[in-house]
Amino acid sequence: MKKIVIVGGVAGGMSAATRLRRLDPEASIIVIERSGFVSYANCGLPYYVGGVIADQASLLLQTPASLDARFELDVRIESEVTAIDRNAKKVSVTRKSGDTYELDYDVLVLSPGAQPIVPPIEGIDRAHTLRTVEDVTRIAAAVASNPKSAVVIGGGFIGVESAENLVHKNIPTTIVEAAPQLLGPIDPELAELVHAEVRKHGVKLKLGAGVTKVSENSVQLADGTEVPADLVICAIGVKPDITLAKACDLEIGPRGGITVNEFGQTSDLNIYAIGDVAEKIDAFDGEATLVPLANIANRQGRVAADHIMGRTVRPVKTIGTAIVKVFDLTVASTGWNEKRLKARGVDCQAIHTHPGSHAGYYPGAEQMALKLLISKPDGEILGAQAVGGDGVDKRIDVIATAIRCDLPAPELADLELAYAPPFGSAKDPVNMLGYIAENLLTGFTENIQWYDVKPKFAQGDVLLDVRTQAEFANGAIVGAINIPLDEIRDRFHEIPAGKIIVYCQVGQRGHTATVLLRERGVNAVNLDGGYKTWVAAEPLT
């Protein structure tokens, strides 16, 4: 009988345990979990703070008793593996009571997860972290004491979700983020839309700001600002919990996680590592990366279990698809962002669009900002981002699937996606990205980005606004001349000589005008994403 010990539950550990049992009804499977909860919805924790999830029990997916009844798993909570003897193939376990004992294993699976990053700041011990059910219980108790102010240190996914849920409890909240933007996986022009949304709901932002001290009732910033804070949540990020791995000399990778092969095996082939503790392989460059997401942990747990039981497995690479709710916005991304691509020197083409979630003539359509990044000249899809309301998740999921299937960007136009007026458009936003990609890659048209406008204008390029006079009067790029699209043929003589930067509201009319001008020999390019993208990014220029 195979003896398997799993260190840590939740997504990775429990996926491995239940899959192992399905594959081998006789194996001895013991799960050691140091917290009091072995299977819970980690990603739902912030919503319990805000009362969106009213009952904490809703977050608890399984208990030791239910897992024993259904899968005959020996789950031991409030117990911690404190040492691994690789030669003897034993682990030392310490119970909450302080008692210790040893367990033999044939295969050991490490799934201890990640630890919150807590910087060495004076007074930081007063800050709460949000990682476990115990953490959220303490924060909920602090919220129940009616704090008059709160500071969230960190503007990543957990930080933004925490801030939103504190606002749901009517607590004035400030997010302090050391980077110049929230939500690092998206590019700055889309992050500006997020900034506007959180500010609209009363959250104050301190961007590009470092914390130097956490006091009894405030947080002090590097510039001397003191922000009121009866409640402080530290949500800077997480790092792999490699304590056990380091102690038993397993190989640690360049990103600080445990090095594993495509099957999840560590440098000791009898020990597997899965979930947040293990480094992943980036699908784009083949290098090690860290992606602390539950869906990847679940997948790694299944792969490890299959390999342990001698089944053929598929390698797991990651493209980092993620999504977060920010008040009334949905923010999603997949693959690499433009910041990362540029830092790596990748020659990429960005495409911005602002489509509706469904047909505009059907009530309730919501506009989104959609960004696609592709390589030149082959059109490989490198990443995508979307910010908006309804329909954001669907478009990012389609693009993530296209990336997984190595679909070139122009072939997005060929996808037959479900269409009816309440759900989409005859040319879905994803299809439109494919059409635009094809136009750009074949040289039929050319675009420039929002950050190119200012330097190009300074060099003498002409800005041509082809929106209506009313739109132009309502706001335009300084220095632009206005000739509406439908008047260009009659007023062609008014267009100055030189290179023309054409723009409309979202890029579609600008494309038509650019093609028309190029047909007449004018050196014209279209402003990608139009005025809407430019004006969102204007604070960055």
Coordinates of C-alpha atoms in Angstrom, one line a residue:
M1 CA 0.0 0.0 0.0
K2 CA 1.4 3.4 -1.0
K3 CA 1.9 5.9 1.8
I4 CA 1.3 9.5 0.8
V5 CA 1.7 12.5 3.1
I6 CA 0.4 15.9 1.9
V7 CA 1.6 19.0 3.7
G8 CA -1.2 21.6 3.4
G9 CA -4.7 21.6 2.1
V10 CA -6.9 24.2 0.4
A11 CA -6.6 24.2 -3.4
G12 CA -3.5 22.3 -4.3
G13 CA -3.3 19.9 -1.4
M14 CA -6.9 18.9 -1.5
S15 CA -7.0 18.6 -5.3
A16 CA -4.1 16.2 -5.0
A17 CA -5.6 14.2 -2.1
T18 CA -9.0 13.7 -3.7
R19 CA -7.5 12.8 -7.1
L20 CA -5.2 10.3 -5.5
R21 CA -8.1 8.6 -3.7
R22 CA -10.1 8.4 -6.9
L23 CA -7.1 6.7 -8.6
D24 CA -6.2 4.4 -5.7
P25 CA -8.8 3.3 -3.2
E26 CA -6.3 1.5 -1.1
A27 CA -3.5 4.2 -0.7
S28 CA -2.8 5.7 2.7
I29 CA -3.4 9.4 2.3
I30 CA -2.7 11.7 5.2
V31 CA -3.1 15.5 4.9
I32 CA -1.4 17.7 7.5
E33 CA -2.9 21.2 7.8
R34 CA -1.5 23.8 10.3
S35 CA -4.6 26.0 10.3
G36 CA -8.0 25.0 11.6
F37 CA -9.5 24.8 8.1
V38 CA -8.4 22.4 5.4
S39 CA -10.7 23.4 2.5
Y40 CA -12.0 26.9 2.1
A41 CA -12.6 29.5 -0.6
N42 CA -9.5 31.7 -0.1
C43 CA -10.5 34.1 -2.8
G44 CA -13.8 34.8 -1.1
L45 CA -12.3 36.1 2.2
P46 CA -12.4 39.8 1.4
Y47 CA -16.1 39.6 0.6
Y48 CA -16.8 38.2 4.1
V49 CA -15.2 41.3 5.5
G50 CA -17.6 43.5 3.6
G51 CA -20.6 41.4 4.4
V52 CA -21.2 40.5 0.7
I53 CA -20.8 36.9 1.9
A54 CA -22.8 37.0 5.1
D55 CA -22.1 33.5 6.5
Q56 CA -18.5 32.5 7.1
A57 CA -19.6 28.8 6.8
S58 CA -20.3 29.5 3.1
L59 CA -16.5 29.8 2.6
L60 CA -15.8 26.4 4.1
L61 CA -16.0 23.8 1.4
Q62 CA -15.0 20.6 3.2
T63 CA -14.2 19.5 6.7
P64 CA -12.0 16.7 8.0
A65 CA -15.1 14.7 8.8
S66 CA -16.7 15.2 5.3
L67 CA -13.4 14.4 3.6
D68 CA -13.1 11.2 5.6
A69 CA -16.7 10.2 4.9
R70 CA -16.5 10.8 1.2
F71 CA -12.9 10.0 0.3
E72 CA -11.5 8.2 3.4
L73 CA -8.8 10.8 3.8
D74 CA -7.0 11.2 7.1
V75 CA -7.0 15.0 7.5
R76 CA -5.3 16.4 10.5
I77 CA -5.9 20.1 11.2
E78 CA -4.0 22.3 13.6
S79 CA -1.0 20.2 13.0
E80 CA 2.2 21.3 11.4
V81 CA 5.0 19.4 9.6
T82 CA 8.1 20.9 11.2
A83 CA 10.9 18.7 9.6
I84 CA 11.5 16.4 6.7
D85 CA 14.0 13.6 6.9
R86 CA 14.6 12.8 3.2
N87 CA 16.9 9.8 3.8
A88 CA 14.6 8.1 6.2
K89 CA 11.5 9.3 4.3
K90 CA 9.8 10.6 7.4
V91 CA 8.2 13.9 8.5
S92 CA 8.0 15.3 12.0
V93 CA 4.5 16.6 13.0
T94 CA 3.7 18.9 15.9
R95 CA 0.1 19.2 17.1
K96 CA -1.4 22.4 18.5
S97 CA -1.0 20.9 21.9
G98 CA 2.7 20.7 21.4
D99 CA 2.9 16.9 21.1
T100 CA 5.1 15.6 18.3
Y101 CA 5.2 12.4 16.2
E102 CA 6.6 11.1 13.0
L103 CA 5.0 9.8 9.8
D104 CA 6.6 7.6 7.2
Y105 CA 6.0 8.3 3.5
D106 CA 6.6 6.8 0.2
V107 CA 5.7 10.1 -1.5
L108 CA 5.5 13.5 0.0
V109 CA 3.5 16.3 -1.5
L110 CA 4.3 19.9 -0.4
S111 CA 1.5 22.3 -0.6
P112 CA 2.1 24.8 2.2
G113 CA 1.1 27.8 0.1
A114 CA 2.5 31.2 0.4
Q115 CA 3.1 33.7 3.2
P116 CA 2.0 37.3 3.2
I117 CA 4.9 39.7 2.5
V118 CA 5.3 41.9 5.6
P119 CA 8.0 44.5 5.3
P120 CA 10.2 45.5 8.2
I121 CA 8.4 48.7 9.0
E122 CA 8.1 50.1 12.5
G123 CA 4.7 49.2 14.0
I124 CA 3.8 46.8 11.1
D125 CA 2.7 44.2 13.7
R126 CA -0.5 46.2 14.1
A127 CA -1.4 45.5 10.5
H128 CA -3.7 42.6 9.6
T129 CA -2.9 40.2 6.8
L130 CA -5.6 38.5 4.8
R131 CA -4.7 34.9 3.8
T132 CA -6.6 32.4 6.0
V133 CA -9.9 32.0 7.7
E134 CA -8.3 32.9 11.0
D135 CA -7.1 36.2 9.4
V136 CA -10.5 37.1 8.1
T137 CA -12.1 36.3 11.5
R138 CA -9.7 38.8 13.1
I139 CA -10.3 41.5 10.5
A140 CA -14.1 41.0 10.7
A141 CA -13.9 41.5 14.5
A142 CA -11.8 44.7 14.0
V143 CA -14.4 46.0 11.5
A144 CA -17.2 45.2 14.0
S145 CA -15.5 47.6 16.4
N146 CA -16.5 50.5 14.1
P147 CA -13.1 52.0 13.1
K148 CA -13.3 55.5 11.9
S149 CA -10.6 55.0 9.2
A150 CA -8.7 52.3 7.4
V151 CA -5.5 52.0 5.4
V152 CA -4.8 49.2 3.0
I153 CA -1.1 48.9 2.2
G154 CA -0.8 47.4 -1.3
G155 CA -2.9 48.0 -4.4
G156 CA -2.9 44.5 -5.9
F157 CA -5.9 42.3 -6.2
I158 CA -6.3 41.5 -2.5
G159 CA -5.6 45.1 -1.6
V160 CA -8.2 46.5 -3.9
E161 CA -10.8 43.9 -2.9
S162 CA -10.1 44.7 0.8
A163 CA -10.6 48.4 0.2
E164 CA -13.9 47.8 -1.6
N165 CA -15.3 45.7 1.1
L166 CA -14.2 48.2 3.8
V167 CA -16.2 50.8 1.9
H168 CA -19.2 48.4 2.0
K169 CA -18.9 48.8 5.8
N170 CA -18.8 52.6 5.5
I171 CA -15.3 52.9 6.7
P172 CA -13.3 55.7 5.1
T173 CA -10.4 53.9 3.3
T174 CA -7.1 54.9 1.8
I175 CA -5.0 52.6 -0.4
V176 CA -1.2 53.2 -0.2
E177 CA 0.7 51.7 -3.1
A178 CA 4.5 52.0 -3.6
A179 CA 4.1 51.6 -7.4
P180 CA 2.6 54.5 -9.5
Q181 CA -0.6 52.4 -10.2
L182 CA -3.0 49.9 -8.8
L183 CA -3.2 46.3 -10.2
G184 CA 0.3 45.8 -11.7
P185 CA -0.7 43.1 -14.3
I186 CA -2.5 45.8 -16.3
D187 CA -0.9 48.7 -18.2
P188 CA -1.1 52.2 -16.9
E189 CA -3.7 53.6 -19.3
L190 CA -6.1 51.0 -18.2
A191 CA -5.1 51.3 -14.6
E192 CA -6.3 55.0 -14.8
L193 CA -9.8 53.7 -15.3
V194 CA -9.5 51.7 -12.1
H195 CA -8.1 54.7 -10.3
A196 CA -11.1 56.7 -11.4
E197 CA -13.5 54.0 -10.2
V198 CA -12.1 53.6 -6.7
R199 CA -12.0 57.3 -6.2
K200 CA -15.6 57.6 -7.4
H201 CA -16.5 55.3 -4.5
G202 CA -14.6 57.4 -1.9
V203 CA -11.4 55.5 -1.7
K204 CA -8.4 57.8 -1.4
L205 CA -5.2 56.8 -3.3
K206 CA -1.6 57.4 -2.3
L207 CA 0.3 56.1 -5.3
G208 CA 4.1 55.9 -5.6
A209 CA 4.1 56.2 -1.8
G210 CA 6.1 54.1 0.6
V211 CA 5.1 53.4 4.2
T212 CA 7.7 54.2 6.9
K213 CA 5.8 53.6 10.1
V214 CA 2.5 52.2 11.4
S215 CA 1.4 54.1 14.5
E216 CA -1.5 53.5 16.8
N217 CA -4.0 55.5 14.8
S218 CA -2.2 56.3 11.6
V219 CA 0.2 55.3 8.8
Q220 CA 3.2 57.5 8.0
L221 CA 4.4 57.8 4.5
A222 CA 7.9 58.5 3.2
D223 CA 7.0 62.0 2.1
G224 CA 5.9 62.9 5.7
T225 CA 2.2 62.5 5.1
E226 CA 0.3 60.9 8.0
V227 CA -2.9 59.0 7.0
P228 CA -5.5 58.2 9.7
A229 CA -5.8 54.5 10.2
D230 CA -7.7 52.9 13.1
L231 CA -7.5 49.7 11.0
V232 CA -4.6 48.7 8.8
I233 CA -4.5 45.8 6.3
C234 CA -1.2 44.8 4.8
A235 CA -1.8 43.4 1.3
I236 CA 1.6 43.9 -0.4
G237 CA 1.6 40.4 -1.8
V238 CA 2.7 36.9 -1.0
K239 CA 5.9 34.8 -1.2
P240 CA 6.3 31.0 -1.4
D241 CA 6.5 29.4 2.0
I242 CA 9.7 27.5 1.5
T243 CA 10.6 27.0 5.1
L244 CA 10.4 23.2 5.0
A245 CA 12.0 22.9 1.6
K246 CA 15.0 25.0 2.5
A247 CA 15.5 23.1 5.8
C248 CA 15.7 19.8 3.9
D249 CA 17.8 21.2 1.1
L250 CA 15.4 21.0 -1.8
E251 CA 16.3 23.1 -4.7
I252 CA 14.9 26.6 -4.7
G253 CA 14.5 28.4 -8.0
P254 CA 15.4 31.9 -9.1
R255 CA 11.9 33.3 -8.2
G256 CA 12.1 32.1 -4.6
G257 CA 9.8 29.1 -5.0
I258 CA 10.6 25.4 -5.1
T259 CA 12.0 24.2 -8.4
V260 CA 9.8 21.4 -9.9
N261 CA 9.8 19.5 -13.2
E262 CA 6.8 19.2 -15.5
F263 CA 5.3 16.6 -13.2
G264 CA 5.6 18.6 -10.0
Q265 CA 8.6 16.7 -8.7
T266 CA 11.3 18.6 -6.8
S267 CA 15.0 17.9 -6.7
D268 CA 14.1 14.9 -4.6
L269 CA 11.9 12.8 -6.9
N270 CA 10.0 11.3 -4.0
I271 CA 8.8 14.8 -3.0
Y272 CA 6.4 16.9 -5.1
A273 CA 5.6 20.6 -4.7
I274 CA 2.4 22.2 -5.9
G275 CA 0.4 25.4 -5.6
D276 CA 1.8 28.8 -4.5
V277 CA 5.0 27.3 -3.1
A278 CA 6.1 25.9 -6.4
E279 CA 7.6 27.8 -9.3
K280 CA 5.7 27.6 -12.6
I281 CA 6.9 27.7 -16.2
D282 CA 5.9 30.8 -18.1
A283 CA 4.3 29.8 -21.4
F284 CA 5.9 32.7 -23.3
D285 CA 9.6 32.5 -22.4
G286 CA 9.9 29.2 -20.7
E287 CA 11.3 30.8 -17.6
A288 CA 10.4 30.3 -13.9
T289 CA 7.5 32.4 -12.6
L290 CA 5.3 32.7 -9.6
V291 CA 1.5 32.8 -10.1
P292 CA -0.4 32.4 -6.8
L293 CA -3.8 31.5 -8.3
A294 CA -6.2 28.7 -7.1
N295 CA -7.0 27.4 -10.6
I296 CA -3.3 26.7 -11.3
A297 CA -2.9 25.1 -7.8
N298 CA -5.8 22.8 -8.5
R299 CA -4.4 21.8 -11.9
Q300 CA -0.9 21.1 -10.4
G301 CA -2.5 19.0 -7.7
R302 CA -4.2 16.8 -10.3
V303 CA -1.0 16.5 -12.4
A304 CA 1.1 15.5 -9.4
A305 CA -1.5 12.9 -8.3
D306 CA -1.7 11.4 -11.8
H307 CA 2.1 11.2 -12.0
I308 CA 2.3 9.6 -8.6
M309 CA -0.1 7.0 -9.8
G310 CA 1.8 6.3 -13.0
R311 CA -0.6 8.0 -15.4
T312 CA 0.5 10.1 -18.4
V313 CA 0.3 13.8 -17.7
R314 CA 0.4 17.0 -19.8
P315 CA 3.0 19.7 -18.8
V316 CA 1.5 22.7 -17.1
K317 CA 2.6 26.1 -18.3
T318 CA 1.0 29.3 -17.2
I319 CA -0.2 32.4 -19.0
G320 CA -1.3 34.1 -15.8
T321 CA -5.0 34.7 -16.5
A322 CA -6.6 36.7 -13.7
I323 CA -9.7 38.8 -12.9
V324 CA -10.9 41.0 -10.1
K325 CA -14.0 43.0 -9.3
V326 CA -13.4 46.7 -8.5
F327 CA -16.7 48.1 -7.4
D328 CA -18.8 48.3 -10.6
L329 CA -15.8 47.4 -12.8
T330 CA -14.4 44.1 -13.9
V331 CA -10.7 44.0 -14.6
A332 CA -9.1 41.0 -16.3
S333 CA -5.8 40.2 -17.9
T334 CA -4.0 37.3 -19.5
G335 CA -0.4 36.9 -20.8
W336 CA 2.1 39.6 -20.6
N337 CA 1.4 43.3 -20.4
E338 CA 3.1 46.0 -22.5
K339 CA 5.3 47.1 -19.7
R340 CA 6.9 43.7 -19.4
L341 CA 7.2 43.2 -23.1
K342 CA 9.0 46.5 -23.6
A343 CA 11.3 45.7 -20.7
R344 CA 12.2 42.5 -22.5
G345 CA 12.7 44.3 -25.8
V346 CA 9.9 42.4 -27.5
D347 CA 8.7 44.1 -30.8
C348 CA 5.0 44.2 -30.1
Q349 CA 1.9 45.8 -31.5
A350 CA -0.8 47.1 -29.1
I351 CA -4.5 47.3 -30.1
H352 CA -7.0 49.3 -28.1
T353 CA -10.8 49.1 -28.6
H354 CA -13.8 50.2 -26.7
P355 CA -16.6 47.8 -27.7
G356 CA -20.0 47.3 -26.1
S357 CA -20.7 44.2 -24.1
H358 CA -23.5 43.3 -26.6
A359 CA -25.3 44.9 -29.5
G360 CA -25.7 48.6 -29.0
Y361 CA -29.3 48.7 -30.0
Y362 CA -30.3 46.2 -27.3
P363 CA -30.8 47.9 -23.9
G364 CA -28.1 47.6 -21.3
A365 CA -25.0 47.4 -23.3
E366 CA -21.9 48.4 -21.3
Q367 CA -18.7 49.7 -22.9
M368 CA -15.4 48.2 -22.1
A369 CA -11.7 49.0 -22.7
L370 CA -10.0 46.1 -24.4
K371 CA -6.3 45.8 -25.2
L372 CA -4.5 43.2 -27.2
L373 CA -0.8 42.8 -27.5
I374 CA 0.7 40.8 -30.4
S375 CA 4.1 40.2 -31.8
K376 CA 5.3 41.6 -35.1
P377 CA 5.3 40.3 -37.8
D378 CA 3.9 36.9 -37.0
G379 CA 0.9 38.0 -34.9
E380 CA 1.4 35.8 -31.9
I381 CA -1.0 36.8 -29.1
L382 CA 1.2 37.9 -26.2
G383 CA -1.4 39.2 -23.8
A384 CA -4.7 41.0 -23.3
Q385 CA -6.4 43.2 -20.8
A386 CA -9.9 44.4 -20.3
V387 CA -11.7 46.9 -18.0
G388 CA -15.4 47.4 -18.0
G389 CA -18.7 45.8 -16.9
D390 CA -20.6 42.9 -18.3
G391 CA -18.7 40.8 -20.9
V392 CA -15.1 41.5 -19.8
D393 CA -14.6 38.0 -18.4
K394 CA -16.0 36.3 -21.6
R395 CA -13.6 38.2 -23.9
I396 CA -10.5 37.6 -21.8
D397 CA -11.4 33.9 -21.5
V398 CA -11.7 33.6 -25.2
I399 CA -8.4 35.3 -25.8
A400 CA -6.7 33.1 -23.1
T401 CA -8.0 30.0 -24.9
A402 CA -6.7 31.4 -28.2
I403 CA -3.2 31.8 -26.5
R404 CA -3.4 28.3 -25.2
C405 CA -4.1 27.0 -28.7
D406 CA -1.4 29.1 -30.4
L407 CA -4.0 31.0 -32.5
P408 CA -2.4 33.9 -34.4
A409 CA -4.2 37.2 -33.7
P410 CA -5.7 37.6 -37.2
E411 CA -7.5 34.3 -36.8
L412 CA -9.5 35.8 -33.9
A413 CA -11.7 37.1 -36.7
D414 CA -12.5 33.6 -37.7
L415 CA -13.9 32.5 -34.3
E416 CA -17.6 31.6 -34.4
L417 CA -18.8 33.0 -31.1
A418 CA -22.3 32.9 -29.7
Y419 CA -24.3 35.8 -30.9
A420 CA -27.7 37.2 -30.2
P421 CA -28.4 40.9 -29.4
P422 CA -28.6 40.5 -25.6
F423 CA -25.2 38.7 -25.5
G424 CA -22.9 40.0 -28.1
S425 CA -22.6 41.6 -31.6
A426 CA -22.4 40.0 -35.0
K427 CA -18.8 41.1 -35.0
D428 CA -17.8 40.2 -31.5
P429 CA -15.2 42.4 -29.8
V430 CA -12.8 39.5 -30.1
N431 CA -13.5 39.2 -33.8
M432 CA -12.8 42.9 -34.2
L433 CA -9.4 42.5 -32.6
G434 CA -8.7 39.9 -35.2
Y435 CA -9.7 42.2 -38.1
I436 CA -7.6 45.1 -36.7
A437 CA -4.6 42.8 -36.2
E438 CA -4.8 41.7 -39.8
N439 CA -5.0 45.2 -41.1
L440 CA -2.0 46.3 -39.1
L441 CA 0.2 43.2 -39.7
T442 CA -0.5 43.4 -43.5
G443 CA 0.3 47.1 -43.6
F444 CA -3.1 48.0 -44.8
T445 CA -3.2 50.6 -42.1
E446 CA -0.9 51.9 -39.4
N447 CA -1.6 53.2 -35.8
I448 CA 0.3 55.0 -33.1
Q449 CA -0.2 54.8 -29.3
W450 CA -1.4 57.3 -26.8
Y451 CA 2.1 57.9 -25.5
D452 CA 3.4 58.8 -29.0
V453 CA 1.0 61.7 -29.6
K454 CA 2.8 64.4 -27.5
P455 CA 6.3 63.8 -29.0
K456 CA 5.0 63.4 -32.5
F457 CA 3.0 66.6 -32.3
A458 CA 6.1 68.4 -31.0
Q459 CA 8.0 67.1 -34.1
G460 CA 5.4 68.8 -36.3
D461 CA 2.8 66.0 -37.0
V462 CA -0.7 67.3 -37.5
L463 CA -3.5 66.1 -35.3
L464 CA -6.8 65.6 -37.2
D465 CA -9.9 65.0 -35.2
V466 CA -12.6 63.4 -37.4
R467 CA -15.4 63.4 -34.8
T468 CA -18.4 65.7 -35.1
Q469 CA -18.2 69.3 -34.2
A470 CA -20.2 68.7 -31.0
E471 CA -17.9 65.9 -29.9
F472 CA -14.9 68.1 -30.6
A473 CA -16.3 71.0 -28.6
N474 CA -16.9 68.6 -25.7
G475 CA -13.2 67.9 -25.4
A476 CA -10.3 67.3 -27.8
I477 CA -6.5 67.0 -27.9
V478 CA -5.0 70.4 -27.7
G479 CA -3.7 71.6 -31.1
A480 CA -6.0 69.3 -33.2
I481 CA -8.0 70.5 -36.2
N482 CA -11.5 69.2 -36.6
I483 CA -12.8 67.9 -39.9
P484 CA -15.6 65.4 -39.4
L485 CA -15.2 62.1 -41.2
D486 CA -18.2 62.6 -43.5
E487 CA -16.8 66.0 -44.6
I488 CA -13.2 64.9 -45.4
R489 CA -13.8 64.4 -49.2
D490 CA -15.3 67.9 -49.5
R491 CA -12.7 69.6 -47.3
F492 CA -9.7 67.6 -48.3
H493 CA -8.0 70.8 -49.4
E494 CA -8.0 72.0 -45.7
I495 CA -5.7 69.2 -44.6
P496 CA -2.2 70.4 -44.0
A497 CA 0.8 68.8 -45.7
G498 CA 2.9 66.5 -43.6
K499 CA 2.3 63.5 -41.5
I500 CA -1.3 63.3 -40.1
I501 CA -2.3 61.7 -36.8
V502 CA -6.0 60.9 -37.2
Y503 CA -8.2 60.2 -34.2
C504 CA -11.9 59.8 -33.4
Q505 CA -13.6 58.7 -30.2
V506 CA -12.6 55.0 -30.1
G507 CA -10.6 54.4 -33.3
Q508 CA -13.2 53.1 -35.7
R509 CA -14.0 56.3 -37.6
G510 CA -10.3 57.1 -37.3
H511 CA -9.5 53.9 -39.2
T512 CA -11.9 54.8 -42.0
A513 CA -10.5 58.3 -42.3
T514 CA -6.9 57.0 -42.2
V515 CA -7.6 54.5 -45.1
L516 CA -9.3 57.3 -47.1
L517 CA -6.4 59.7 -46.6
R518 CA -3.8 57.0 -47.5
E519 CA -5.7 56.3 -50.7
R520 CA -5.2 60.0 -51.6
G521 CA -1.4 59.8 -50.9
V522 CA -1.5 61.3 -47.4
N523 CA 0.9 59.9 -44.8
A524 CA -1.7 59.2 -42.2
V525 CA -1.8 57.0 -39.1
N526 CA -4.6 56.3 -36.7
L527 CA -4.5 56.9 -33.0
D528 CA -5.1 53.5 -31.5
G529 CA -8.1 53.5 -29.3
G530 CA -9.0 57.0 -30.2
Y531 CA -9.6 60.0 -27.9
K532 CA -11.1 57.7 -25.2
T533 CA -7.9 55.9 -24.7
W534 CA -5.8 59.1 -25.0
V535 CA -7.9 61.1 -22.5
A536 CA -7.9 58.2 -19.9
A537 CA -4.1 58.2 -20.2
E538 CA -3.7 62.0 -20.2
P539 CA -2.5 62.2 -16.6
L540 CA 0.4 59.9 -17.6
T541 CA 1.6 62.1 -20.5

